[in-house]
Every structure is written in structure tokens, then in C-alpha cells.
Coordinates of C-alpha atoms in Angstrom, one line a residue:
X1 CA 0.0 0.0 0.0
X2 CA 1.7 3.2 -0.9
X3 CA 2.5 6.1 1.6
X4 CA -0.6 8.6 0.7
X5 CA -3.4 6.0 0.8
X6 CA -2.1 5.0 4.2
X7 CA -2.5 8.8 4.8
X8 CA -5.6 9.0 3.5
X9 CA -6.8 5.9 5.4
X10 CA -5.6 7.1 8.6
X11 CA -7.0 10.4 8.6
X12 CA -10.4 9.2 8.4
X13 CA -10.2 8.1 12.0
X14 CA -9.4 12.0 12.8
X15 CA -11.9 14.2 14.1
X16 CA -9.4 17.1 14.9
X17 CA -6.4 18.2 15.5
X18 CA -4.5 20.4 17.9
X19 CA -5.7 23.8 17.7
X20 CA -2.6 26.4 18.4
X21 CA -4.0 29.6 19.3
X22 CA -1.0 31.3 20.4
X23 CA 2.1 29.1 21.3
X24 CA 0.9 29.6 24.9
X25 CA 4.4 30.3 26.2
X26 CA 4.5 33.4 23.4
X27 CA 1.2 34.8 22.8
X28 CA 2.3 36.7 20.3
X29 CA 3.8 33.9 17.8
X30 CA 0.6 34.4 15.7
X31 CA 1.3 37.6 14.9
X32 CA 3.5 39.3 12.6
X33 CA 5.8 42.7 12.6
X34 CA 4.8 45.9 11.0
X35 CA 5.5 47.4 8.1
X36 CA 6.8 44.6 5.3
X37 CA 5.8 41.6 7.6
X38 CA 4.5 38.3 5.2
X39 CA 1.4 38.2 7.9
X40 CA 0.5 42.1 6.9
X41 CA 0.7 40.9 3.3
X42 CA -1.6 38.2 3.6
X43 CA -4.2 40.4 4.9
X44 CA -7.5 40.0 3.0
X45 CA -6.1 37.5 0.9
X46 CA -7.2 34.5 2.4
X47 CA -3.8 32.6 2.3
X48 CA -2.3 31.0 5.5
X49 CA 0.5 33.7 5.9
X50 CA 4.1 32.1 5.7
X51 CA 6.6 34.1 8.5
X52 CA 9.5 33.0 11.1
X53 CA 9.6 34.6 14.5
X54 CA 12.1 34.3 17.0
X55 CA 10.6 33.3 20.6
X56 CA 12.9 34.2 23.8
X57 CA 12.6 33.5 27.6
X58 CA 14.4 35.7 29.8
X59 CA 14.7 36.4 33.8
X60 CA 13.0 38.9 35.6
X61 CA 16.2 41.3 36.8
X62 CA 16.9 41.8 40.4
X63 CA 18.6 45.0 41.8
X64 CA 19.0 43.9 45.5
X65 CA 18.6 40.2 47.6
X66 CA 15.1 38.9 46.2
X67 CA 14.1 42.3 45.0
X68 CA 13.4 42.7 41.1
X69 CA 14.2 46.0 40.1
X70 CA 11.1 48.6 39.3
X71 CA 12.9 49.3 35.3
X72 CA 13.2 45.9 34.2
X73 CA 15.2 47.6 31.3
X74 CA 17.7 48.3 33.3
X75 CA 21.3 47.3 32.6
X76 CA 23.1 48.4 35.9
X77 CA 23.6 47.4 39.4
X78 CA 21.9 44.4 38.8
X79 CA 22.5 40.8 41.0
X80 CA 22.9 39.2 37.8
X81 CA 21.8 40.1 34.2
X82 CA 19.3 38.3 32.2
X83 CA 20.8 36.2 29.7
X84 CA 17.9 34.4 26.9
X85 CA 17.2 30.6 29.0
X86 CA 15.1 29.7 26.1
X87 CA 15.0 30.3 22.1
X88 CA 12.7 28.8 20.2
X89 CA 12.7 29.8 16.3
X90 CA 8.9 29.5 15.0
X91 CA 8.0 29.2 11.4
X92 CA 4.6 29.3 10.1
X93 CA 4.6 27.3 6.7
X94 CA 2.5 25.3 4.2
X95 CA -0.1 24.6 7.4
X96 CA 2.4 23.5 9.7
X97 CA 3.8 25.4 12.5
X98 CA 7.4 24.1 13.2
X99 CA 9.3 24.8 16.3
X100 CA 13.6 24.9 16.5
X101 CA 14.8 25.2 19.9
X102 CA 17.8 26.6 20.1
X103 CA 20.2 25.1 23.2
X104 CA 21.4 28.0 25.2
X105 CA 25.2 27.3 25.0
X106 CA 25.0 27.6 21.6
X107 CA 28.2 29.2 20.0
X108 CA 27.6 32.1 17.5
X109 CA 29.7 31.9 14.4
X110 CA 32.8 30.1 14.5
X111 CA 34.6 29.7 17.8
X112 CA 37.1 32.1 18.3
X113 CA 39.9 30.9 21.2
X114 CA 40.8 34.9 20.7
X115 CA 37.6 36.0 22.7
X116 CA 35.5 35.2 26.2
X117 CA 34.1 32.1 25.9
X118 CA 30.9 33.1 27.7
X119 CA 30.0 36.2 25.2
X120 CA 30.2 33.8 22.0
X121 CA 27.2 32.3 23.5
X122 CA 23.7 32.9 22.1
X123 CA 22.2 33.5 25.4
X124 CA 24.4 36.3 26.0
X125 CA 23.6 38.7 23.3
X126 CA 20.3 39.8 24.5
X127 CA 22.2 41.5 27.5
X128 CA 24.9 42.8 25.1
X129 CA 22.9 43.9 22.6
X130 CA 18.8 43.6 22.9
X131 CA 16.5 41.5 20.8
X132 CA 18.1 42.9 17.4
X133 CA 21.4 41.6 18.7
X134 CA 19.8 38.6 19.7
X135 CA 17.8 38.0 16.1
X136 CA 20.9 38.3 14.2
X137 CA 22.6 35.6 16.2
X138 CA 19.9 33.3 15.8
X139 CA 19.6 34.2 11.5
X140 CA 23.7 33.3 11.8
X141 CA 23.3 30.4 13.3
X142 CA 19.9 28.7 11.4
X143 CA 20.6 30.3 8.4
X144 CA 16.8 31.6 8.5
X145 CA 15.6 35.1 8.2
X146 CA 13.9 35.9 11.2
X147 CA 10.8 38.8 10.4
X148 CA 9.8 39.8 14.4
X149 CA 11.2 38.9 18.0
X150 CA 9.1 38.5 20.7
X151 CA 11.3 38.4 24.4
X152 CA 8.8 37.2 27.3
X153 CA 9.6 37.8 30.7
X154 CA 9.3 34.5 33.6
X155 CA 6.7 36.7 35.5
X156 CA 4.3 36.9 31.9
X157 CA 5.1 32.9 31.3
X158 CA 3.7 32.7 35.1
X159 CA 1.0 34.8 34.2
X160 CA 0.2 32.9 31.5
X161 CA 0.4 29.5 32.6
X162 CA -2.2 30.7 35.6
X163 CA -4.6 31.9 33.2
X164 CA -4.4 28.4 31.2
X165 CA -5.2 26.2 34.4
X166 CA -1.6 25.3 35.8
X167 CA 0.7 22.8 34.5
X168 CA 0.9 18.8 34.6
X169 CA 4.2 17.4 35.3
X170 CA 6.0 14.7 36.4
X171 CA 9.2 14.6 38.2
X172 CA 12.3 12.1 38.0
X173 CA 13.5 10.1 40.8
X174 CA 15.5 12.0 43.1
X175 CA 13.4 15.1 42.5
X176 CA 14.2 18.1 41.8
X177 CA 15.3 20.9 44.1
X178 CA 16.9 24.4 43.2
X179 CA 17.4 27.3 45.4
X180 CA 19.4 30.3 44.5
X181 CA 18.4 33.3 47.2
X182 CA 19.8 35.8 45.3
X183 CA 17.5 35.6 42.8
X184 CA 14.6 34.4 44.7
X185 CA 14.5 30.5 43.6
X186 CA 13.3 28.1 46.1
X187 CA 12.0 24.8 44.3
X188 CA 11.8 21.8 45.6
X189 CA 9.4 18.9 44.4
X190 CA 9.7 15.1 45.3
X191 CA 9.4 12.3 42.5
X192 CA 6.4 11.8 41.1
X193 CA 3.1 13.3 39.5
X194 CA 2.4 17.1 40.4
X195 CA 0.5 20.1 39.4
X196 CA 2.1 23.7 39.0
X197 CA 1.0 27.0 39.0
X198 CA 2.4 30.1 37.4
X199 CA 5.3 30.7 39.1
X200 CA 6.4 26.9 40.2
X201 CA 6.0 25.9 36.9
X202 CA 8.7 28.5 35.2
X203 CA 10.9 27.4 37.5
X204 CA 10.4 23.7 36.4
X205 CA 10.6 24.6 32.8
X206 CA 13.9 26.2 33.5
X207 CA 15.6 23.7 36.0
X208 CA 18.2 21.4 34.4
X209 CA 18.9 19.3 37.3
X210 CA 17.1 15.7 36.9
X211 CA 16.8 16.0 33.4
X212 CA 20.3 15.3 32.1
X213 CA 21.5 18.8 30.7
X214 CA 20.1 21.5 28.3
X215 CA 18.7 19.2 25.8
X216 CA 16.6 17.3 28.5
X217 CA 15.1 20.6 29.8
X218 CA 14.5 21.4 26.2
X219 CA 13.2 18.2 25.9
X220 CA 10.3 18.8 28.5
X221 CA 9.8 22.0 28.1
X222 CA 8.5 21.2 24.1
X223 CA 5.7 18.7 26.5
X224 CA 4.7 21.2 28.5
X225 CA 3.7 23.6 25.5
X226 CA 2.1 21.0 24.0
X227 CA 0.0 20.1 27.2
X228 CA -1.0 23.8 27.4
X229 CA -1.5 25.0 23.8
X230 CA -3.4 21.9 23.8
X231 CA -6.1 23.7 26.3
X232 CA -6.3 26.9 24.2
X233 CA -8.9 24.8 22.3
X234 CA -11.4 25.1 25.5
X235 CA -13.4 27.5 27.0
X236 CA -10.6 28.0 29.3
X237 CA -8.1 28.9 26.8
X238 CA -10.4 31.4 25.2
X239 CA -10.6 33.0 28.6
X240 CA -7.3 33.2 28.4
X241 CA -6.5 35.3 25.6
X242 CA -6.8 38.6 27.0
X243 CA -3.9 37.6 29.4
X244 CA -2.1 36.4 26.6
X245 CA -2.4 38.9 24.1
X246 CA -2.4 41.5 27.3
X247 CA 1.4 41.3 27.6
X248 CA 2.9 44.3 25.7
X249 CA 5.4 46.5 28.4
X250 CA 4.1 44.0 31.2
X251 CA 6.4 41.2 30.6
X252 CA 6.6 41.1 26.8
X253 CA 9.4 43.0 24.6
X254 CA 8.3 42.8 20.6
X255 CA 8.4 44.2 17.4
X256 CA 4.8 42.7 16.4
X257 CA 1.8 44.4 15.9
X258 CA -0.9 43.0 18.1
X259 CA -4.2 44.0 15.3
X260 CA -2.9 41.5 13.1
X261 CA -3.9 38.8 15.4
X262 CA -7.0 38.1 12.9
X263 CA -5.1 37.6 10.2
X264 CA -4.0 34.3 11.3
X265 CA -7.1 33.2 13.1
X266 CA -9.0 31.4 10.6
X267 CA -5.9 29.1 9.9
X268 CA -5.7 28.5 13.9
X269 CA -7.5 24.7 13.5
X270 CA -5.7 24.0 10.7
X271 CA -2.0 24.6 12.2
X272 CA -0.1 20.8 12.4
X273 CA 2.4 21.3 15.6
X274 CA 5.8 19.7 15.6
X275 CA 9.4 20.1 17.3
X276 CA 12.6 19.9 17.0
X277 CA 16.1 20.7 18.4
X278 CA 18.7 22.2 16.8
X279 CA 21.5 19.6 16.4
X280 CA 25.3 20.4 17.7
X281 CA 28.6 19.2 18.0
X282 CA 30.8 19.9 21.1
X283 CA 33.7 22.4 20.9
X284 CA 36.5 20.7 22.4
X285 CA 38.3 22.4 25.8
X286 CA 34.2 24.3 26.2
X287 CA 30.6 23.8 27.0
X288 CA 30.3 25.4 24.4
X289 CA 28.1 23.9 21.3
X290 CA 28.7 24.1 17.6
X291 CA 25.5 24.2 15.8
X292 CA 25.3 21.2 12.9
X293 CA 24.0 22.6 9.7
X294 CA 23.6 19.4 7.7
X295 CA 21.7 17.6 10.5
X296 CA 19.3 20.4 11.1
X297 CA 18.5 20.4 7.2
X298 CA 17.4 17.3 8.0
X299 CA 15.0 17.9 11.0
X300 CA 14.1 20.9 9.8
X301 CA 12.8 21.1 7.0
X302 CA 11.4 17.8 7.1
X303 CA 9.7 19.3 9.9
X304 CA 8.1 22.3 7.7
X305 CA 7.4 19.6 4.4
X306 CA 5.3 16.5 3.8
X307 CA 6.1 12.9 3.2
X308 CA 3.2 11.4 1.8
X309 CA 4.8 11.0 -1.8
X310 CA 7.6 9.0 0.4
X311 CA 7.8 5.1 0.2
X312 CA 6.5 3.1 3.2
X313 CA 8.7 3.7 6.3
X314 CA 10.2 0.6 7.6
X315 CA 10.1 1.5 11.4
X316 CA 8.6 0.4 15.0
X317 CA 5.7 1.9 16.6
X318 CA 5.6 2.2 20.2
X319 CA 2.0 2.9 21.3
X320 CA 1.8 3.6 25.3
X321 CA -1.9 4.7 25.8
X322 CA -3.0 6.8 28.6
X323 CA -6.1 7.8 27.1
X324 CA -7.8 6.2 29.8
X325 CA -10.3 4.8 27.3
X326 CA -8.3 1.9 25.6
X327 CA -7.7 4.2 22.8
X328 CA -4.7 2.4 22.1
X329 CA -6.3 -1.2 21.0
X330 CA -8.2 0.7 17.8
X331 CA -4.7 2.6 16.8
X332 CA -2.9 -0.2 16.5
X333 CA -5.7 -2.6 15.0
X334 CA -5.3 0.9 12.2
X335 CA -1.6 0.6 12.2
X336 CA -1.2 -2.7 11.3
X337 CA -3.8 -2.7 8.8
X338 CA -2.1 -0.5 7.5
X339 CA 0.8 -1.8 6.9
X340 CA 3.2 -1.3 9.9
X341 CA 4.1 -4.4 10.7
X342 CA 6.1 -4.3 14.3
X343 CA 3.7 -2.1 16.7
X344 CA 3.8 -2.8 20.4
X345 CA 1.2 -1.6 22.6
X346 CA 1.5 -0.5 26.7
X347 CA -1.1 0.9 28.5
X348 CA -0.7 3.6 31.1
X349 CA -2.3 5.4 34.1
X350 CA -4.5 8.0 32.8
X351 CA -2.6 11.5 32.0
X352 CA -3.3 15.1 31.1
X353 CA 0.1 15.2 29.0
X354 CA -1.0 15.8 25.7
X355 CA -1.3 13.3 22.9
X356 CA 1.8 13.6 20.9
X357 CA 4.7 11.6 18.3
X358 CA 8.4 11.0 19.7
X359 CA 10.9 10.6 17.3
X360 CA 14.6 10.7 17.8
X361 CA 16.5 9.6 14.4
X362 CA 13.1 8.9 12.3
X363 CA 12.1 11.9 11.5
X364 CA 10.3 11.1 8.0
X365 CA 8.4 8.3 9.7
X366 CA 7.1 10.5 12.7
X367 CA 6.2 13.1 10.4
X368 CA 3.9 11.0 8.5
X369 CA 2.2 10.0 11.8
X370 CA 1.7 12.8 13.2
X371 CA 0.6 14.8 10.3
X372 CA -2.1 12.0 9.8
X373 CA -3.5 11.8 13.4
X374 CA -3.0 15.6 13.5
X375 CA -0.6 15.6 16.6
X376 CA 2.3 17.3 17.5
X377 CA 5.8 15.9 16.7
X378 CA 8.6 16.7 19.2
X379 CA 11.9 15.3 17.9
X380 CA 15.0 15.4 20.7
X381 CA 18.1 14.0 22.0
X382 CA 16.1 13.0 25.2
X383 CA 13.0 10.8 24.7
X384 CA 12.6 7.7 25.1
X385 CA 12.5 5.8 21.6
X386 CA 15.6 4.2 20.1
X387 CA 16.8 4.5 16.7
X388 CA 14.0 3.0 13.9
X389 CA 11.2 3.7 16.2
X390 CA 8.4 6.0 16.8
X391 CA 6.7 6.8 19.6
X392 CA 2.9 7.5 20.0
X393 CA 1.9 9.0 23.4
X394 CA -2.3 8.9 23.6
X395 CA -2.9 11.3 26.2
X396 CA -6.4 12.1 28.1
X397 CA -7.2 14.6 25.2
X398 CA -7.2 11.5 22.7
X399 CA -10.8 10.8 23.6
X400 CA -12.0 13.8 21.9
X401 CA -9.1 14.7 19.3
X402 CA -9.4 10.8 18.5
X403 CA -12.5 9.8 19.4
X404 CA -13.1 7.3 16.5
X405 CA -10.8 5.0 17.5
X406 CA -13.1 3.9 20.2
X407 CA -15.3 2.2 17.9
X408 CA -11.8 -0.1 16.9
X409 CA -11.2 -0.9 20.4
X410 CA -14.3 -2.4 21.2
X411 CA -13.2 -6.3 21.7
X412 CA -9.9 -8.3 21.8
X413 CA -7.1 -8.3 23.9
X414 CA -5.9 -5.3 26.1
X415 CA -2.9 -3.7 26.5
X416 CA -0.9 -4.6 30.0
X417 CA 0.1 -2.2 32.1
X418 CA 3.3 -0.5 31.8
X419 CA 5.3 1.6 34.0
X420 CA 5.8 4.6 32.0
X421 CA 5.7 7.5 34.5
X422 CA 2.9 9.8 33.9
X423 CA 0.8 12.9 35.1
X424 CA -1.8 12.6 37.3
X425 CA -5.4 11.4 36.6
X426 CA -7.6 13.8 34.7

């Protein structure tokens, strides 16, 4: 059976996909800049508008011993400046919004032994230079044109996060704790299944400890916004908005134009979500990380394109359902059927994380899965699927995004119960 009418197939079991109303941790990545922006452009036309837009995380700035300073412009006298903890590089294209994250320790340009070490860092040139310095090191190292910047400070992330219901997360053995008094930190959270609000769960988001190193907190920082841009579909997410789109000079630095929110609205539904993270190599005698071009051609722009022309992909399927409806029995009665030939099934406690594809090294594979079942794809160094597999993660939101694969689970055998650490119950 070729690719496309497997695609086809599949697609009929859909009844909708993730709706992505605003990126969640961004608000403003639906919008575009003034002036010669490709979202202004598209105005009236009807087209999904095509534009890239560079997403930043940044600290609030403290003057004095858990004080944040009233100008949180200022550059002096500060307890410690506030270098760029996350960068996400956004694209809009062909239907599909595509996420790059960008690791922190990223070098810009080639290393020079000549200069500091710490200021060839990506994270550092918002503090030397401000969000234009900061968009031209992010366009040297992608190779993309980036058309507007949007810089969100942790206390608007907090803000936002609130407004959206709190944040579902589980923690590693060990647990996690991090306190740093001069900047007001004080986390600490035992193993196991918690919910966050605001302002514990930026400081999860940012914490590396118990998840390896940069690329693991990437790694669950890309679930987390697709458990909560998954909720901008409900009435709670519509309530939302105003705190969202509310964020301009309280928390929110941008070059965006907020009126051209409308632009992109009708395409909202239609928006397939997927992730990836920029591939480096280590610089010897650093930490610091030299970015691999060829490698992120390939996760990429596969990322932004389509595979259904594409032969059959030879690759396992690894379903783990938490759907808490046996959601997983009718998806992989529909895989095989359709031609994938090894999928394995475990079932899981019942879990708000948000349906989603894993993929580490199959990329085209994943793709085609999750453009079919109209889920997000987040691709990383971290999860938990080895090379020639996929991942398919059915969350409690599958009963409703998926709904129709109830009526292929009815019967048969059920999945036993794995021990794949989840959220808690819905």
C-alpha cells in the first residue's frame, strides 16, 4: 500500500487536531511585525500567511537580595543580568507550525579561542545587545531570516500558565530541588506526579537538574507547551487570551503588531504542531556547542514539508496509551492494517500530557504520523524511543481529538500495564 493512501486511510479516524491559538508560552507567535511583515501581506487574501519569528525566555532582573528591580530595562547594578534561557525559532509554513529550539550554549559563528568564551554564547547577546542583537545571532546560526522577536519575561510565562489552568508534570527520581536566594529561587518537588501553578512551573521549565542537561530541559519544556497550547482549544483557553495577548510593556518586549492577530485566526485549527532541536557538535576544551547545519537540514525542513509521496517507512511503533479509554487497542488494530508491521502496545495510568509523536533519528516516519492523526511531533536527544522507532503517546485529550478510534477498540485483547511514569489522573 503506498504512503498517501495509508494517509488517507488514517486520517479518516481523525476528528481534529490540535488547535494552536498562540504558542501559549509566546502569545504573540501568531502575529506578525509591521510594516513589510509576510502576515500584513496576507491580509485580506485568504492565504495561510508564511513568516518565522524568534521566541525568547528571559529572567526577571533583580537590583538587590530577592528584589526585582522597578525598570526591568535596566542594565546596571543588577544581582545578575538576564541572559535568553530559552530560544525557540517558529515558522509558520504550508499549514504546519514548526518549532527549533535553540540550546542555550549555543556558540555564535565560528569559535574564536581569541575571545571570552561566555560572550560567544547565544544566550548572552540579548544582555549585550537587545533582541536585534539577539535575532541576528539566531539568523547566523539557522541560516533563517527571522521577520519579528518577541522576548517574554518569567513573570508573563507565570502569568500565563495561571490563566491556562496550571501545568501537569511529572518529576524524576530523586526530585528536583533548586534554590538560589539571590534571585529568589526556592524549588523543591519530590518524584512523582504534580501540578504547577504560574510561578512553580517556570521554575520547572527552567531547572536542568534531573533531566540530564540542556537538551533534557528542552526536551520537557517542548511537553509542556504542547499540554497547554493543547487547552487553548477550551473555553478556558479562550478566557485566556486577554492575558495572553495582554502582555505588551508588562512582561513582553516585541516588534509585532498585536491588530494583526486576525489575520492568522482562521488558519488557527488547521495549524499541524511539531518540534525539533537544533542539532550540535561539542567544541573541544568548552561547553560550548557548535551548531550542525547538515543535520538540522534534516529535522528541519522535514519538519516544515510533507512525506506522503515518500515510500512506506520501515520503522517500530511504540503505542503507550494513557487515554484512559483503551484508545490504544483501535490505533494499533489501524496501524497494522495499514501496513506497519512491528507495533507494540502498553497501557498507562491515565494522564493530562497531551497526545503527541516521539521521534529521535526517524524523522520522515514520525512526520507522517503525526501529520495523519493531526498531533504534535517533538523530535530530541532525550526521549525515550531508540533508533528505527516512533513513539505515539495517547494522552487524556485523545478521547476527543481521536474519538473514533473507540469504535476499533471495542473487543480483543488489552494492553498490559506499563510503568511509563505519567501525570496525574484527569
Amino acid at each position: 500500500m503506498t504512503s498517501s493512501r495509508r494517509l488517507s486511510r488514517l486520517r479518516a479516524l481523525q476528528v481534529g487536531g490540535l488547535s494552536l491559538a498562540a504558542l501559549s508560552l509566546g502569545g504573540f507567535a501568531v502575529l506578525g511585525a509591521p510594516g513589510s511583515s509576510p502576515l500584513q501581506a496576507a491580509q485580506g487574501t485568504g492565504r495561510v500567511p508564511h513568516f518565522t519569528l524568534l521566541l525568547a525566555g528571559r529572567d526577571i532582573v533583580y537590583c538587590y537580595y530577592r528584589t526585582p528591580c522597578q525598570d526591568q530595562d535596566q542594565r546596571t547594578g543588577l544581582v545578575q543580568p538576564p541572559n535568553t534561557d530559552t530560544l525557540m525559532l517558529v515558522k509558520v509554513d504550508a499549514g504546519r507550525l514548526s518549532v527549533l529550539n535553540i540550546p542555550r550554549d549555543t556558540n555564535v559563528g565560528e569559535f574564536d579561542p581569541r575571545e571570552p568564551i561566555a560572550a560567544q554564547k547565544v544566550n548572552s547577546r540579548y544582555w549585550s545587545g537587545g533582541p536585534q542583537a539577539l535575532t541576528r545571532a539566531v539568523e547566523t546560526i539557522t541560516g533563517e531570516r527571522v521577520d519579528a522577536y518577541v522576548v517574554v519575561r518569567t513573570d508573563y510565562v507565570a502569568r500565563v500558565i495561571d490563566a491556562l489552568g496550571g501545568l501537569d508534570v511529572t518529576v524524576p527520581e530523586g526530585g528536583i530541588e533548586w534554590v538560589d536566594q539571590a534571585a529568589g529561587v526556592d524549588l523543591r518537588l519530590p518524584a512523582g506526579p504534580h501540578h504547577l501553578g504560574g510561578e512553580q512551573a517556570v521554575l520547572f521549565l527552567r531547572v536542568r537538574k534531573g533531566f540530564g542537561d540542556d537538551y533534557g530541559r528542552i526536551d520537557h519544556q517542548k511537553q509542556a507547551l504542547t499540554q497547554l497550547a493543547a487547552r487553548l482549544r477550551s473555553p478556558q483557553g479562550l478566557a485566556a487570551l486577554p492575558t495572553i495577548l495582554g502582555g505588551i510593556g508588562h512582561g513582553v518586549e516585541t516588534n509585532v503588531d498585536p491588530s494583526l492577530l486576525t489575520t492568522l485566526l482562521p488558519h488557527l485549527p488547521q495549524l499541524k504542531l511539531s518540534f525539533a532541536t537544533l542539532p550540535t557538535r561539542a567544541i573541544p576544551g568548552t561547553f560550548n556547542l557548535a551548531p550542525d547545519r547538515e543535520a538540522l537540514a534534516r529535522v528541519w525542513e522535514q519538519g516544515a514539508g510533507t512525506t506522503a509521496s515518500r515510500a512506506a517507512p520501515d520503522v517500530s511503533v511504540q503505542v503507550v496509551d494513557a487515554s484512559g479509554a483503551s484508545l490504544g487497542v483501535g490505533l494499533t488494530r489501524a496501524l497494522r492494517a495499514l501496513g506497519y508491521t512491528r507495533v507494540t502496545l502498553e497501557a498507562a495510568p491515565p494522564s493530562r500530557e497531551a497526545s503527541q509523536v516521539l521521534t529521535g533519528q526517524s524523522v520522515e516516519a514520525a512526520n507522517e504520523l503525526a501529520g495523519a492523526l493531526g498531533l504534535p511531533r517533538l523530535q530530541g536527544e532525550r526521549f525515550p524511543v531508540s533508533a528505527g522507532e516512533v513513539g505515539i503517546l495517547l494522552g487524556a485529550d485523545a478521547r476527543v481529538s481521536l474519538a473514533a478510534l473507540a469504535a476499533l477498540s471495542r473487543g480483543g485483547d488489552r494492553p498490559r500495564l506499563s510503568r511509563v511514569p505519567t501525570t496525574e489522573n484527569p
